[in-house]
Short mmCIF file of C-alpha atoms in Angstrom, two decimals:
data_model
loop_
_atom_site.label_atom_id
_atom_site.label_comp_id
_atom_site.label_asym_id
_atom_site.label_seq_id
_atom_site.Cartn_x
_atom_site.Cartn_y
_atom_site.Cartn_z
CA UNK A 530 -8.81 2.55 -6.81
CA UNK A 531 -10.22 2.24 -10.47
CA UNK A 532 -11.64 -1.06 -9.77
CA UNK A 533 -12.75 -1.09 -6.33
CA UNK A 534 -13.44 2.55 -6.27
CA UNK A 535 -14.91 3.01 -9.65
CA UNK A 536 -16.36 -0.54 -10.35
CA UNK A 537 -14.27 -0.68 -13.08
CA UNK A 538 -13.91 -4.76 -13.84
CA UNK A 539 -11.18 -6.06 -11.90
CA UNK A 540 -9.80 -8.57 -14.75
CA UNK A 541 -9.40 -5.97 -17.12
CA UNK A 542 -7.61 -4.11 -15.12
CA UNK A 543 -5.30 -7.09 -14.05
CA UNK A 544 -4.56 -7.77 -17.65
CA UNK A 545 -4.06 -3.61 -18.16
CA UNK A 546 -1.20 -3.84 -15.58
CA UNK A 547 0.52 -7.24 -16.78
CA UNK A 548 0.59 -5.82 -20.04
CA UNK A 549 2.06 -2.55 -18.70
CA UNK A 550 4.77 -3.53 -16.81
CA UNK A 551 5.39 -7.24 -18.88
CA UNK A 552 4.33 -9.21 -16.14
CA UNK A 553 6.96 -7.95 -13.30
CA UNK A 554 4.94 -7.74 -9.46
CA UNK A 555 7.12 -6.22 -6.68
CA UNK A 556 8.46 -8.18 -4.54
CA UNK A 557 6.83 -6.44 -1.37
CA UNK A 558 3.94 -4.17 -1.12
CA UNK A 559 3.04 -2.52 1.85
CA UNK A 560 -0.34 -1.64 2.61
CA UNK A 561 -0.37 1.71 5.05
CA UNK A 562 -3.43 0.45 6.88
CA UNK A 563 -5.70 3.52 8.52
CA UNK A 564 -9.39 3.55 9.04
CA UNK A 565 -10.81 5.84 6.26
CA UNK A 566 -11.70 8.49 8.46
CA UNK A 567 -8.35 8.92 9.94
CA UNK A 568 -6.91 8.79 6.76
CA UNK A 569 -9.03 11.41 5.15
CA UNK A 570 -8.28 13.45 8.59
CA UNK A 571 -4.61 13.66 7.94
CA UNK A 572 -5.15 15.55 4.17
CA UNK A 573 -4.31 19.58 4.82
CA UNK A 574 -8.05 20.96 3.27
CA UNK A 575 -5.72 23.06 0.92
CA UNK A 576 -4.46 20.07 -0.69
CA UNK A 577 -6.68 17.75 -1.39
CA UNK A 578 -6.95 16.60 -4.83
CA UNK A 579 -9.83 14.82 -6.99
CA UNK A 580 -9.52 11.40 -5.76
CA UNK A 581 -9.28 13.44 -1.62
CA UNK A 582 -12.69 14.73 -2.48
CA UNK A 583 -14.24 11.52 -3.61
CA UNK A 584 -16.91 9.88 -1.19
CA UNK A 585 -16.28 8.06 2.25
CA UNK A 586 -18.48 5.57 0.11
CA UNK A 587 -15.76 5.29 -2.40
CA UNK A 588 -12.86 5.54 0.27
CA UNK A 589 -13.92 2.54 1.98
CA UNK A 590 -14.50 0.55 -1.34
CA UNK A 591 -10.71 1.53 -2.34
CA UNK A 592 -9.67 0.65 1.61
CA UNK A 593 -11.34 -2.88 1.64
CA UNK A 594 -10.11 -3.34 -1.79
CA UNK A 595 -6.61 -3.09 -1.07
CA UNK A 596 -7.28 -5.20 1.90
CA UNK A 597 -8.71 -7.92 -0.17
CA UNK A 598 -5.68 -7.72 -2.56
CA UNK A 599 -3.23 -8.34 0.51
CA UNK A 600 -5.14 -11.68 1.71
CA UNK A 601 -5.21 -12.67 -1.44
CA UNK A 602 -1.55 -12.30 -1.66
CA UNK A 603 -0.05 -12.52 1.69
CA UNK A 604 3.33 -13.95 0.46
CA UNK A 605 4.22 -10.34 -1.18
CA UNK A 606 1.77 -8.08 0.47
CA UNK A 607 2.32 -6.27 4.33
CA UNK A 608 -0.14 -4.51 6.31
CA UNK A 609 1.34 -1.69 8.98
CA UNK A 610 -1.13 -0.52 11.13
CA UNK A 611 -0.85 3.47 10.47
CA UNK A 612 -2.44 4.33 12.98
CA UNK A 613 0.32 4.34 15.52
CA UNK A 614 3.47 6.88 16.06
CA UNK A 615 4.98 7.94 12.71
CA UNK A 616 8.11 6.85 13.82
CA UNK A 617 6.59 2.99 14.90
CA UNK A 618 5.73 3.23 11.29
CA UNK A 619 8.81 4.68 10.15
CA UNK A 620 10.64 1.44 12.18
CA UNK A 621 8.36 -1.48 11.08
CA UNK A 622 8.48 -0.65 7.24
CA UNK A 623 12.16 -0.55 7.88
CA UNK A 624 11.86 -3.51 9.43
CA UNK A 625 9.74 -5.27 6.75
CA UNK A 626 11.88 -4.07 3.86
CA UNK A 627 14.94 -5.33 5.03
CA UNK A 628 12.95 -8.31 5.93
CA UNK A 629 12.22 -8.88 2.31
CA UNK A 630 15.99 -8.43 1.09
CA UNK A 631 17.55 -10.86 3.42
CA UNK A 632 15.09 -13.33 1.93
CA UNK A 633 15.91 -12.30 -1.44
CA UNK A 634 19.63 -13.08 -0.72
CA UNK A 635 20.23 -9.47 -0.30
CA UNK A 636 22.80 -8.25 2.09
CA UNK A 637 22.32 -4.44 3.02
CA UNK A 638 25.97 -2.17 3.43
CA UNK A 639 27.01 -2.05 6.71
CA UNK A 640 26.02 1.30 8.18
CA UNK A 641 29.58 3.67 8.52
CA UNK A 642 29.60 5.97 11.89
CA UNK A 643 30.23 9.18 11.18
#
């Protein structure tokens, strides 16, 4: 949100990051994808915070921002659509994840009834 949000230049912030965390990028991201409205609709009024209280201006900067990030990486990034049932949600980043670790050579524990 710093750069898209807050203008803040996008390169510096890159570098910031790759500094930070010596060069290391997940291996997925998943991008919660909700028109800002709904999105800001969904925050209780009692708990919204700073960033909550910013702008729809500044939401949708943030919102097409990330967007722009996951195009721009598509091999790492995944968009769910948000907007459905939480538990379509719940079921498609489950999906995705172990998506990710069966390409990564990673075979999840078989589940154990009870």
């Amino acid at each position: 949100y710093q750069g898209y949000g807050r203008g803040i230049d996008l390169e510096t912030l890159r570098r910031l990051q790759s500094d930070a965390t010596g060069g290391l990028t997940p291996d997925l991201t998943l991008l919660l994808d909700l028109p800002v409205e709904a999105g800001l609709a969904r925050i209780p009024r009692n708990a919204k915070d700073r960033l909550d209280r910013e702008t729809i201006a500044f939401h949708q900067r943030v919102h097409a921002g990330y967007r722009e990030m996951a195009a721009r990486e598509p091999h790492r990034w995944r968009q769910v659509d948000a907007s459905r049932d939480p538990d379509e949600v719940a079921s498609r980043i489950l999906e995705l994840a172990l998506e990710a670790l069966r390409t990564a050579g990673v075979r999840p524990a078989e589940r154990r009834s009870a």
